[in-house]
mmCIF file of C-alpha atoms and ligand atoms in Angstrom:
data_model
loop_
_atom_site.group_PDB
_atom_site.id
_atom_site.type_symbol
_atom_site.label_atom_id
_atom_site.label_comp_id
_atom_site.label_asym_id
_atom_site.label_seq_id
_atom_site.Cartn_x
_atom_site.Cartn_y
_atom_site.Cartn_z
ATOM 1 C CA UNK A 1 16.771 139.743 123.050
ATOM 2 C CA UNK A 2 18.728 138.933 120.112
ATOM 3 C CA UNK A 3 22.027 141.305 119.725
ATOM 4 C CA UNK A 4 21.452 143.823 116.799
ATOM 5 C CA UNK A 5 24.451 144.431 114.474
ATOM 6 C CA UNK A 6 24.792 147.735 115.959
ATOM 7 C CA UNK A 7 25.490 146.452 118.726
ATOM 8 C CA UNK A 8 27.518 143.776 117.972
ATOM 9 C CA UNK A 9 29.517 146.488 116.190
ATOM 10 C CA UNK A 10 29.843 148.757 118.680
ATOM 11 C CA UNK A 11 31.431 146.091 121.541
ATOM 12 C CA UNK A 12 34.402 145.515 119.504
ATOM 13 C CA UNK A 13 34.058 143.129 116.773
ATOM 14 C CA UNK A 14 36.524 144.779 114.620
ATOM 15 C CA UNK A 15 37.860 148.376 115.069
ATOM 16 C CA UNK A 16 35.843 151.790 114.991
ATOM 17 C CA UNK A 17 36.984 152.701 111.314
ATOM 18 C CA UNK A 18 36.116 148.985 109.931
ATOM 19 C CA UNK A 19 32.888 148.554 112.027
ATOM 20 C CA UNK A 20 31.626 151.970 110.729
ATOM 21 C CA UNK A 21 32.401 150.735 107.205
ATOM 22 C CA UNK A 22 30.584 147.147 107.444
ATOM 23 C CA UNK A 23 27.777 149.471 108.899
ATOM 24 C CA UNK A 24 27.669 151.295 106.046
ATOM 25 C CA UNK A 25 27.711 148.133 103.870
ATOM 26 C CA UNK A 26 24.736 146.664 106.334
ATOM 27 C CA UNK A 27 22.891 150.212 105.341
ATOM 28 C CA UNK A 28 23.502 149.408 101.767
ATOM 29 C CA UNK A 29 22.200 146.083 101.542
ATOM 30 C CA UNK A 30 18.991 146.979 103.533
ATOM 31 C CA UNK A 31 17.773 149.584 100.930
ATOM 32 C CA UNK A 32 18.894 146.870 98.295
ATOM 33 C CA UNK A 33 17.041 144.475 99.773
ATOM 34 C CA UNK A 34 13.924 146.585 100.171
ATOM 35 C CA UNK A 35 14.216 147.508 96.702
ATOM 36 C CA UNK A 36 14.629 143.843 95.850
ATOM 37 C CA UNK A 37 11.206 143.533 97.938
ATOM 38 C CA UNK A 38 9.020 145.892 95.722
ATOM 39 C CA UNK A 39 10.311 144.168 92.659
ATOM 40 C CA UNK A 40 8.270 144.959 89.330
ATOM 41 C CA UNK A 41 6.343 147.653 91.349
ATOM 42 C CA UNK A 42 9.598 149.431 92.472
ATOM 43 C CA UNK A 43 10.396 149.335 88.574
ATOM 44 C CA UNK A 44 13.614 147.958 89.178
ATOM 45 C CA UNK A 45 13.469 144.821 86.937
ATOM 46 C CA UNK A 46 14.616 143.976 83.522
ATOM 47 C CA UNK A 47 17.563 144.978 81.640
ATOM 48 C CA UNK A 48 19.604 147.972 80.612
ATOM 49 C CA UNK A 49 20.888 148.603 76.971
ATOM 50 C CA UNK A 50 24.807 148.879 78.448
ATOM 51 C CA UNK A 51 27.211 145.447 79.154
ATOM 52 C CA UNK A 52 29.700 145.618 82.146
ATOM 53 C CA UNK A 53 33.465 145.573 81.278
ATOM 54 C CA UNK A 54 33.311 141.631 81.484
ATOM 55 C CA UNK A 55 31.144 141.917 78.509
ATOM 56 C CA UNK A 56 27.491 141.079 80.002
ATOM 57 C CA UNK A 57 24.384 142.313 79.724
ATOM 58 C CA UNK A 58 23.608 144.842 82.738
ATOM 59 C CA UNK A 59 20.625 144.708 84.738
ATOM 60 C CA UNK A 60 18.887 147.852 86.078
ATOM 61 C CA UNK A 61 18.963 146.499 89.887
ATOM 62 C CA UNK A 62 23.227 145.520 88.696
ATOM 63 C CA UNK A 63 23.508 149.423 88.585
ATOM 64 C CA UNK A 64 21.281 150.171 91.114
ATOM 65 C CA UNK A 65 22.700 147.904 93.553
ATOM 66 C CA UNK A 66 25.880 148.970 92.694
ATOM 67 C CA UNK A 67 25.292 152.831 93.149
ATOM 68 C CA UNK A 68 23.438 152.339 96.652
ATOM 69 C CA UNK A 69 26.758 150.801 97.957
ATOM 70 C CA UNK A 70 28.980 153.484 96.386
ATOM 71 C CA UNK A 71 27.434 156.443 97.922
ATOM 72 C CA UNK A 72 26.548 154.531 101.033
ATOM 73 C CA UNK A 73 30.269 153.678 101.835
ATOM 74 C CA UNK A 74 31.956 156.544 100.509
ATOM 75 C CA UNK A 75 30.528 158.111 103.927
ATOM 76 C CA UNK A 76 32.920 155.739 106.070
ATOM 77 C CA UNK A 77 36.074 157.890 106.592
ATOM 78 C CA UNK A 78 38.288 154.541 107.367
ATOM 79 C CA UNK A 79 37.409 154.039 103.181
ATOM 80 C CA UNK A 80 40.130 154.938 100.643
ATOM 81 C CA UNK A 81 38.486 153.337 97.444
ATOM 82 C CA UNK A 82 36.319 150.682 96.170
ATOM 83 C CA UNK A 83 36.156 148.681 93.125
ATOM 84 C CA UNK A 84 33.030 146.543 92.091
ATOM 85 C CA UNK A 85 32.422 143.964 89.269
ATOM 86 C CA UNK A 86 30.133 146.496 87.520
ATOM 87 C CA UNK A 87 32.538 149.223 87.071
ATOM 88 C CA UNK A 88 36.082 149.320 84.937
ATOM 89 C CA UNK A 89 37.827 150.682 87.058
ATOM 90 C CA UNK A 90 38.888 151.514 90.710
ATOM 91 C CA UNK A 91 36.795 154.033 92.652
ATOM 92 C CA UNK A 92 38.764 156.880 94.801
ATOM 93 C CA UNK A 93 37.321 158.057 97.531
ATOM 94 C CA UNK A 94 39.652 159.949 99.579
ATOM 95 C CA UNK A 95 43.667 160.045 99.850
ATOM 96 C CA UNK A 96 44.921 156.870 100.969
ATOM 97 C CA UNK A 97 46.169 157.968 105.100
ATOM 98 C CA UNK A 98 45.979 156.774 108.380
ATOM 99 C CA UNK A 99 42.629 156.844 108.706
ATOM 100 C CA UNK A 100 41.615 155.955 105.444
ATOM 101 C CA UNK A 101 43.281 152.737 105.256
ATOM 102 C CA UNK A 102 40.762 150.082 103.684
ATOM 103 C CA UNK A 103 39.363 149.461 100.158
ATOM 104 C CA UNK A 104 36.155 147.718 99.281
ATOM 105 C CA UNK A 105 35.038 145.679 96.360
ATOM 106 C CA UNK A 106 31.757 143.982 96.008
ATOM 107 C CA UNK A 107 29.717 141.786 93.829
ATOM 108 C CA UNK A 108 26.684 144.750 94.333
ATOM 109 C CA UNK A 109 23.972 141.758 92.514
ATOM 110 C CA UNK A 110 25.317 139.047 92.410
ATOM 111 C CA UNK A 111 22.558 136.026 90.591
ATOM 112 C CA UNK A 112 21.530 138.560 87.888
ATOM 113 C CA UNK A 113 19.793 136.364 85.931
ATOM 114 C CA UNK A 114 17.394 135.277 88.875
ATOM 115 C CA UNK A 115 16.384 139.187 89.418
ATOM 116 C CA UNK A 116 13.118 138.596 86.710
ATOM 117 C CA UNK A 117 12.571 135.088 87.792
ATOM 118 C CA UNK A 118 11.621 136.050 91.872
ATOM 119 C CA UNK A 119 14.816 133.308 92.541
ATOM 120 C CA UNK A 120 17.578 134.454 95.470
ATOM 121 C CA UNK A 121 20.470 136.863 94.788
ATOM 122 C CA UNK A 122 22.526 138.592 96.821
ATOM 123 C CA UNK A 123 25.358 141.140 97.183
ATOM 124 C CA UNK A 124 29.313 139.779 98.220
ATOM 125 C CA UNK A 125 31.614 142.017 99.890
ATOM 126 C CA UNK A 126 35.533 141.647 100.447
ATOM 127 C CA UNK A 127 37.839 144.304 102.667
ATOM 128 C CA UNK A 128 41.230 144.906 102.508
ATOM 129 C CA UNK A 129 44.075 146.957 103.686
ATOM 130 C CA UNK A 130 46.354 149.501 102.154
ATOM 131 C CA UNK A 131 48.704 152.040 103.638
ATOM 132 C CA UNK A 132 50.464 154.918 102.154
ATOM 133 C CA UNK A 133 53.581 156.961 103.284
ATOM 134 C CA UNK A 134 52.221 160.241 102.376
ATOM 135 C CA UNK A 135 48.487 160.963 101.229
ATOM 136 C CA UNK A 136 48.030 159.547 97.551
ATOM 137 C CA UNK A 137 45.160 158.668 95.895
ATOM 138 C CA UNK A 138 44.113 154.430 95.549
ATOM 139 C CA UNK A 139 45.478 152.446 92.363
ATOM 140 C CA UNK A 140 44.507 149.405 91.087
ATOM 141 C CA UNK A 141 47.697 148.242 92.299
ATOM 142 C CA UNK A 142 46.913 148.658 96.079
ATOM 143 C CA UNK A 143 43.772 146.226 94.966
ATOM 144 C CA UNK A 144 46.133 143.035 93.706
ATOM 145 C CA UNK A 145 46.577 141.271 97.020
ATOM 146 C CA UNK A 146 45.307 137.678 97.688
ATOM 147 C CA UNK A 147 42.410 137.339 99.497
ATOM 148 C CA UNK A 148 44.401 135.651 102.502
ATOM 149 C CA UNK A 149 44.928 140.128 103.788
ATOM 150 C CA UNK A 150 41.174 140.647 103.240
ATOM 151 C CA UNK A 151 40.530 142.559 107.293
ATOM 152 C CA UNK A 152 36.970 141.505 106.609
ATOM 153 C CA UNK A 153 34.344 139.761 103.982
ATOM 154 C CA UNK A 154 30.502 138.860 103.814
ATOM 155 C CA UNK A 155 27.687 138.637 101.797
ATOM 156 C CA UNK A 156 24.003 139.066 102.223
ATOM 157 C CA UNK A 157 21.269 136.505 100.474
ATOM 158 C CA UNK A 158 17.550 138.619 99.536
ATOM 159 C CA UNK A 159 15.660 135.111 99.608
ATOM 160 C CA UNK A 160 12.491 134.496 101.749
ATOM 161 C CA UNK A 161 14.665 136.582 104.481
ATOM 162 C CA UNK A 162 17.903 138.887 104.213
ATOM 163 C CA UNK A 163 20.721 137.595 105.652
ATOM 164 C CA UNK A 164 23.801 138.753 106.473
ATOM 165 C CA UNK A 165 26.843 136.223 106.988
ATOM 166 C CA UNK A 166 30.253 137.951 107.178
ATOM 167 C CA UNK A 167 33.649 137.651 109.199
ATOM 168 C CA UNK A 168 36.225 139.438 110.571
ATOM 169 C CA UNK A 169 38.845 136.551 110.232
ATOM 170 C CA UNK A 170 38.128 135.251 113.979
ATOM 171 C CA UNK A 171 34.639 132.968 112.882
ATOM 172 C CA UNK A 172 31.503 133.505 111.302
ATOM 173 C CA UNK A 173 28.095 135.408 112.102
ATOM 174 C CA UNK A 174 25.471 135.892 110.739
ATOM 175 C CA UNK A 175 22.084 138.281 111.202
ATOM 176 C CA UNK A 176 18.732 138.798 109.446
ATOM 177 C CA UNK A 177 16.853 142.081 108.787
ATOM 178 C CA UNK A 178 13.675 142.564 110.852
ATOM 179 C CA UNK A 179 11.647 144.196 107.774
ATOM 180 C CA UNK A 180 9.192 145.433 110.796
ATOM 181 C CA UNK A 181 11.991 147.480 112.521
ATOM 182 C CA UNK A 182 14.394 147.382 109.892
ATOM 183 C CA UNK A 183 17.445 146.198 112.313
ATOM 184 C CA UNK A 184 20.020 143.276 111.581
ATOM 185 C CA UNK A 185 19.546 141.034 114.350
ATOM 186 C CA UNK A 186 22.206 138.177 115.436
ATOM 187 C CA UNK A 187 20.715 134.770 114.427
ATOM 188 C CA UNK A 188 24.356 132.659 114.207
ATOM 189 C CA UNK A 189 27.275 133.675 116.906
ATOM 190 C CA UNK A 190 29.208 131.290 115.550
ATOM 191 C CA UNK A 191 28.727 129.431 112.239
ATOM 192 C CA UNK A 192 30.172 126.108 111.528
ATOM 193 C CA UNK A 193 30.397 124.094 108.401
ATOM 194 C CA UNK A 194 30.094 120.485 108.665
ATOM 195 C CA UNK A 195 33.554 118.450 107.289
ATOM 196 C CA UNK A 196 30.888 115.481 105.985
ATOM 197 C CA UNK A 197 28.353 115.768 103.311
ATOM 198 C CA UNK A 198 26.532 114.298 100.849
ATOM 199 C CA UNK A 199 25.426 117.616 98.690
ATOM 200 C CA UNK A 200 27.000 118.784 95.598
ATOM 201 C CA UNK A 201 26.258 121.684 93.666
ATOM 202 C CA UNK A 202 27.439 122.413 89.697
ATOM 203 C CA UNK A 203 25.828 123.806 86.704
ATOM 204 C CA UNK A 204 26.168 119.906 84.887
ATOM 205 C CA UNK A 205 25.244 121.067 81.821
ATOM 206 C CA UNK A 206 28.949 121.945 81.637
ATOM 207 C CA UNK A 207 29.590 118.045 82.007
ATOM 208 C CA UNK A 208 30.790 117.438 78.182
ATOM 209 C CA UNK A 209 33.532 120.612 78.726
ATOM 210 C CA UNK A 210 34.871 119.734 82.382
ATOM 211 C CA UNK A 211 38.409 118.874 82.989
ATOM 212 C CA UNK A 212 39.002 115.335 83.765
ATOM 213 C CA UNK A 213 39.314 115.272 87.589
ATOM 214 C CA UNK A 214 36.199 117.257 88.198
ATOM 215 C CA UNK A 215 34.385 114.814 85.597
ATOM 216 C CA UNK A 216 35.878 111.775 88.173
ATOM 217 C CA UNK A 217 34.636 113.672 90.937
ATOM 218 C CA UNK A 218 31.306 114.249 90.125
ATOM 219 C CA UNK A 219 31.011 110.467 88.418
ATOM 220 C CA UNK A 220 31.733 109.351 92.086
ATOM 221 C CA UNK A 221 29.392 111.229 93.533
ATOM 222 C CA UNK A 222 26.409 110.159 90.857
ATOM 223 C CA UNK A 223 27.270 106.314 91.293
ATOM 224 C CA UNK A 224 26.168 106.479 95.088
ATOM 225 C CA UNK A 225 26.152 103.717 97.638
ATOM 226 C CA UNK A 226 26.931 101.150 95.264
ATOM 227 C CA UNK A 227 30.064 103.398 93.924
ATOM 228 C CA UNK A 228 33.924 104.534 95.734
ATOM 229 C CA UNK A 229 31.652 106.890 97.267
ATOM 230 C CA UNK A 230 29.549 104.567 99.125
ATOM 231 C CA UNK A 231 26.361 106.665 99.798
ATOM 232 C CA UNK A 232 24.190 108.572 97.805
ATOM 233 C CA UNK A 233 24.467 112.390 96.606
ATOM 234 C CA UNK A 234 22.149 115.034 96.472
ATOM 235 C CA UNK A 235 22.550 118.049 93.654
ATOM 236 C CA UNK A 236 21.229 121.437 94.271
ATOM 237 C CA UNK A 237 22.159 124.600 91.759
ATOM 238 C CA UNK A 238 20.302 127.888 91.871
ATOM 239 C CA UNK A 239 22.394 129.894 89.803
ATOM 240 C CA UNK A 240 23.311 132.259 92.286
ATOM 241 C CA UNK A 241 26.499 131.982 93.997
ATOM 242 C CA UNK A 242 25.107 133.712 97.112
ATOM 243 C CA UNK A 243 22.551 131.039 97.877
ATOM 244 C CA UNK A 244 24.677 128.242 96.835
ATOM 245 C CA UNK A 245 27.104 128.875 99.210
ATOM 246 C CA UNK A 246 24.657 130.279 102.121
ATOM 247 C CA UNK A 247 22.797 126.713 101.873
ATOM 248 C CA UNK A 248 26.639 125.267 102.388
ATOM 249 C CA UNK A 249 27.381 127.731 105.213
ATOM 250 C CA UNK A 250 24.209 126.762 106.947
ATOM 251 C CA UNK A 251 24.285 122.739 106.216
ATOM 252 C CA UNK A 252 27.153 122.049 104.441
ATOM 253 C CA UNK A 253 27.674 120.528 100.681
ATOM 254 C CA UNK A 254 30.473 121.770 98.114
ATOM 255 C CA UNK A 255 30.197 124.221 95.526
ATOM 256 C CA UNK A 256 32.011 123.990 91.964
ATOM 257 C CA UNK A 257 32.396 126.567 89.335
ATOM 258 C CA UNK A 258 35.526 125.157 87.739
ATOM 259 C CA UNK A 259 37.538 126.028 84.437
ATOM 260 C CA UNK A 260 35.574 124.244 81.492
ATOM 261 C CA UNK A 261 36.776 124.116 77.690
ATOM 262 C CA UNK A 262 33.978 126.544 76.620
ATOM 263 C CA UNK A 263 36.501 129.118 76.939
ATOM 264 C CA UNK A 264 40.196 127.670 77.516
ATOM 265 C CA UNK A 265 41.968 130.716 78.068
ATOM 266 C CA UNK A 266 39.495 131.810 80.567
ATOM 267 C CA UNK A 267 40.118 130.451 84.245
ATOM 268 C CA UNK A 268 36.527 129.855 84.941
ATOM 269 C CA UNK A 269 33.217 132.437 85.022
ATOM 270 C CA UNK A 270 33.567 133.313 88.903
ATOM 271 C CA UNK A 271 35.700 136.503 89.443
ATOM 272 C CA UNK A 272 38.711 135.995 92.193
ATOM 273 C CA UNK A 273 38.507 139.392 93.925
ATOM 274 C CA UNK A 274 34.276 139.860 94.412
ATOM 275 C CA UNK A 275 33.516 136.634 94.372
ATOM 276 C CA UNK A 276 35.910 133.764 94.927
ATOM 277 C CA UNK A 277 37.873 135.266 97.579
ATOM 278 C CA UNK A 278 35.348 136.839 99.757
ATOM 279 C CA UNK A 279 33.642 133.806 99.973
ATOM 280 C CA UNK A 280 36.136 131.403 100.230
ATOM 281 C CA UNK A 281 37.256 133.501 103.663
ATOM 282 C CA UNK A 282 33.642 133.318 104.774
ATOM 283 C CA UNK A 283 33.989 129.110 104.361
ATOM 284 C CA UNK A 284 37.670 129.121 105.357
ATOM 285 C CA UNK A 285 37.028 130.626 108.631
ATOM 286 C CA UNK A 286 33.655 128.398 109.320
ATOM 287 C CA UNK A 287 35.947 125.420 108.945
ATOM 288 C CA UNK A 288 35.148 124.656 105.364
ATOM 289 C CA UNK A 289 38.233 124.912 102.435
ATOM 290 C CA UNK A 290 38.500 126.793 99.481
ATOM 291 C CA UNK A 291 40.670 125.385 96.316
ATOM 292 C CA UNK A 292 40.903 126.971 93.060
ATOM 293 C CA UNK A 293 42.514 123.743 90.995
ATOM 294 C CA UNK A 294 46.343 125.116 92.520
ATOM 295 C CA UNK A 295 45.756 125.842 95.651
ATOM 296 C CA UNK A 296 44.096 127.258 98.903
ATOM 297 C CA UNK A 297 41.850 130.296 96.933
ATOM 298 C CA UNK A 298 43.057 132.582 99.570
ATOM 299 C CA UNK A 299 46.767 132.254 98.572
ATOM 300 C CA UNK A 300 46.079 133.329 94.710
ATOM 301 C CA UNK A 301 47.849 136.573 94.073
ATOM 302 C CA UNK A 302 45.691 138.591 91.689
ATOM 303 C CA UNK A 303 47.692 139.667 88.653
ATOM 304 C CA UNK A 304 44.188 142.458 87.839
ATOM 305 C CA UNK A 305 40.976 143.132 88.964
ATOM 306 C CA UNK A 306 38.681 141.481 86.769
ATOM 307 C CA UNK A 307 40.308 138.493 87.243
ATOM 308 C CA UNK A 308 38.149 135.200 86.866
ATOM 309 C CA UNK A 309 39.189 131.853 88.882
ATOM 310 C CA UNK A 310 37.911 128.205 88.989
ATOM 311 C CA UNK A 311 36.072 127.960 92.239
ATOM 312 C CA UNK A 312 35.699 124.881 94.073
ATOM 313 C CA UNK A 313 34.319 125.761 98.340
ATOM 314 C CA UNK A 314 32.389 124.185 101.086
ATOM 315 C CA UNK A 315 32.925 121.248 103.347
ATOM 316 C CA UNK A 316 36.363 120.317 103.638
ATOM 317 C CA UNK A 317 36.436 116.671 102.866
ATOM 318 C CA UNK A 318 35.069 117.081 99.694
ATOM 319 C CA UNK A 319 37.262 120.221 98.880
ATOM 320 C CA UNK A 320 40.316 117.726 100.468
ATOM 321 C CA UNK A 321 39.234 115.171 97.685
ATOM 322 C CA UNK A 322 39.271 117.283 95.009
ATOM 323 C CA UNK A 323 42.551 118.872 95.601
ATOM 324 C CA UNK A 324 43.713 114.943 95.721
ATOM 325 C CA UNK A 325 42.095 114.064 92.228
ATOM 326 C CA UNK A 326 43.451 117.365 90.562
ATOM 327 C CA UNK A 327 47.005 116.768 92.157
ATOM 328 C CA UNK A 328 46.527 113.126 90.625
ATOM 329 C CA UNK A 329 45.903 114.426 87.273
ATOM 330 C CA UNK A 330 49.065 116.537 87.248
ATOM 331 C CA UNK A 331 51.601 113.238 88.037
ATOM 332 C CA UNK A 332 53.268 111.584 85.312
ATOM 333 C CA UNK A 333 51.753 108.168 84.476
HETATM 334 P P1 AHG B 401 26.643 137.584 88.467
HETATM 335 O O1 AHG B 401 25.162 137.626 88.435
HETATM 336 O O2 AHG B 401 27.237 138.457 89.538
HETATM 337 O O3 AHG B 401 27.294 137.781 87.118
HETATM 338 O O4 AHG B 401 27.094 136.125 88.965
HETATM 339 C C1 AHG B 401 26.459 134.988 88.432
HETATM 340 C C2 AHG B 401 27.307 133.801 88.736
HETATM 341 C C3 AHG B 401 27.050 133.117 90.059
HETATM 342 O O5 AHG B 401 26.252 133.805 90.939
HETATM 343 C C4 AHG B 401 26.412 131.806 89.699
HETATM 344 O O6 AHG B 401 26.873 130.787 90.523
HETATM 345 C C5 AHG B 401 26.807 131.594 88.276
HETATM 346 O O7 AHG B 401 27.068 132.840 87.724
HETATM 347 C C6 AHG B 401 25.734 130.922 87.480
HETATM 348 O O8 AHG B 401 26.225 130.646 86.239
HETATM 349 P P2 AHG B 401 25.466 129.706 85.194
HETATM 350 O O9 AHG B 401 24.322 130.521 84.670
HETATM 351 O O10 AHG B 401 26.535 129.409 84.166
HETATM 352 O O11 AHG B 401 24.992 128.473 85.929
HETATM 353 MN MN1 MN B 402 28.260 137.297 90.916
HETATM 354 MN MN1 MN B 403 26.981 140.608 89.822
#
C-alpha cells in the first residue's frame, strides 16, 4: 500500500507545526484541483474586470485559488502570515511567537493563461522562518530572505493527474491525489534529476530580445550533432512554469525564463519569492541547479516582495554551462 501524505506527515518528515501547515496546503490544493476538474461547469473560468499589483489581468480561478489557500492555512497555528502573488501586500495571521514561527507565500494559479485553454497549471508554495522577541505582528520585512532559509517548498501540477512534489530540504517526494478517495498517495520517495539531457525549454519567440549568452546557448543547442553540442535537442514550452519544471523533475531538461530587452529595467517575468525560489529548492535538492544570470537562485537576497528574477533551473550540466557562458560574457575582451 502506497504511504498517504498523512502518513508520511505524521512519522516525522518535518515537525508537528510545519507538517500541519503543508497539510493544510495539501487540503488547499485538493479543493483547487477539484475545482480545476469541473472547469466551465464549476463556473470558474474566464476573467475578472480587476489586474493584480504586477499589473495583469486577474482570472476568476487566480482569486479563487488564492482565497482557498488563505483560509485553508490560516487554520495552521505554526502560521504567522502569508503573502501571495495575487495580493499587495503581506497577510497577518496571528502574532509572530513561538509557535507561530513560519510564513507562507504561494503562486495560488500559477499558468493563468492555460485556465480557458484545458492546458496544465498549478499552484507553487515556498516556507520560511521568522522569529520574534515578543509577540508582533508579520512585516514585509520578515518576508525578504533568500530562498536558501525556505524550511520547506512544493508545488502541485492539475494536469491529467494532481501531483504534489515538495521538500523539506533533505530530498524530494512527490504524491498524487486519488480523486476516488481523495488522499495524496506517495508515488516518488525520492526524486532525482538527471545531470545529462538533451531537452530545453524557452518561450523563443523572445529570441530577437535575449541577452547574448542565452542567444549562444540556445544556438548550440539548435545546431545539434553536427554543432559544439554534438547531439540533437528537443524543445518543449507549455507556458506554465509548473509543468515545465515537473516534466524536468520527472526526466530532466532545463528551463529558461531569462531577462530579455522587452523590458530592460525589469529582471525577467518570473517572480523570485513564489516562483523562482520555491522551485529552484525543489531542483536544488533533487540534484538539479538553479542560476539566476549572478548566481545560485537560492543565494539572491530579495530587496521586496514582488520582486521578478531571470530564471534559468533543471539539470545541472546545462545550468553549469550557462553560468560558464554568462560568466564569459562579463570578462573583458
Ligand atoms: P502566472 O500565470 O502565475 O502569472 O505565471 C505565468 C508564467 C509561468 O508560469 C510561465 O512559465 C510563463 O509565465 C509563461 O510566459 P509566456 O506567456 O511569456 O511564455
Ligand atoms: Mn506563476
Ligand atoms: Mn499566478
Amino acid at each position: 500500500m502506497p504511504v498517504t501524505l498523512d502518513q508520511f506527515l505524521a512519522d516525522g518528515a518535518a515537525e508537528p507545526g510545519l507538517a500541519q501547515l503543508i497539510g493544510a496546503v495539501a487540503d488547499a490544493c485538493a479543493e483547487i484541483s477539484a475545482l480545476v476538474r469541473r472547469g466551465a461547469a464549476g463556473e470558474v473560468l474566464g476573467a475578472l474586470e480587476s489586474e493584480n499589483v504586477q499589473g495583469e489581468v486577474q482570472k476568476k480561478l487566480d482569486v479563487i485559488s488564492n482565497d482557498i489557500l488563505l483560509e485553508a492555512c490560516a487554520k495552521a497555528p505554526a502560521l504567522a502570515g502569508m503573502a501571495s502573488e495575487e495580493m499587495d501586500t503581506v497577510h497577518p495571521v496571528r502574532p509572530v511567537t513561538d509557535e507561530a514561527r513560519y510564513l507562507l507565500l504561494f503562486d495560488p494559479l500559477d499558468g493563468s493563461s492555460n485556465i480557458d485553454v484545458n492546458v496544465s497549471i498549478g499552484t507553487i508554495f515556498s516556507v520560511l522562518p521568522v522569529s520574534a522577541e515578543a509577540p508582533r505582528d508579520v512585516t514585509e520585512a520578515d518576508f525578504l530572505q533568500p530562498g536558501r532559509n525556505q524550511a520547506a517548498a512544493g508545488y502541485v501540477v492539475y494536469g491529467p493527474q494532481t501531483t504534489l512534489v515538495m521538500t523539506f530540504g533533505r530530498g524530494v517526494t512527490a504524491f498524487t491525489l486519488d480523486p476516488e478517495t481523495d488522499q495524496w498517495l506517495q508515488v516518488i520517495g525520492a526524486v532525482s534529476i538527471p545531470r545529462e539531457t538533451k531537452e530545453f525549454a524557452i518561450n523563443a519567440s523572445n529570441m530577437r530580445h535575449w541577452a547574448p549568452p542565452v542567444r549562444r546557448y540556445i544556438d548550440d543547442c539548435l545546431a545539434g550533432e553536427t554543432g559544439a553540442r554534438g547531439k540533437n535537442f528537443n524543445m518543449r514550452w507549455v507556458a506554465s512554469m509548473v509543468a515545465d519544471v515537473h516534466r524536468i523533475v520527472m526526466r530532466g531538461g532545463v528551463f529558461l525564463y531569462p531577462w530579455d530587452a522587452r523590458e530592460p529595467n525589469r529582471a525577467g517575468k518570473l517572480r523570485l519569492m513564489y516562483e523562482a525560489n520555491p522551485m529552484a529548492m525543489v531542483i536544488e535538492q533533487a540534484g538539479g541547479a538553479a542560476y539566476d544570470g549572478f548566481g545560485p537562485t537560492l543565494d539572491a537576497k530579495p530587496a521586496s516582495l514582488h520582486q521578478r528574477v531571470s530564471v534559468m533551473l533543471g539539470s545541472a550540466a546545462e545550468v553549469e554551462r550557462l553560468q560558464r557562458l554568462h560568466e564569459e560574457a562579463l570578462q573583458p575582451a
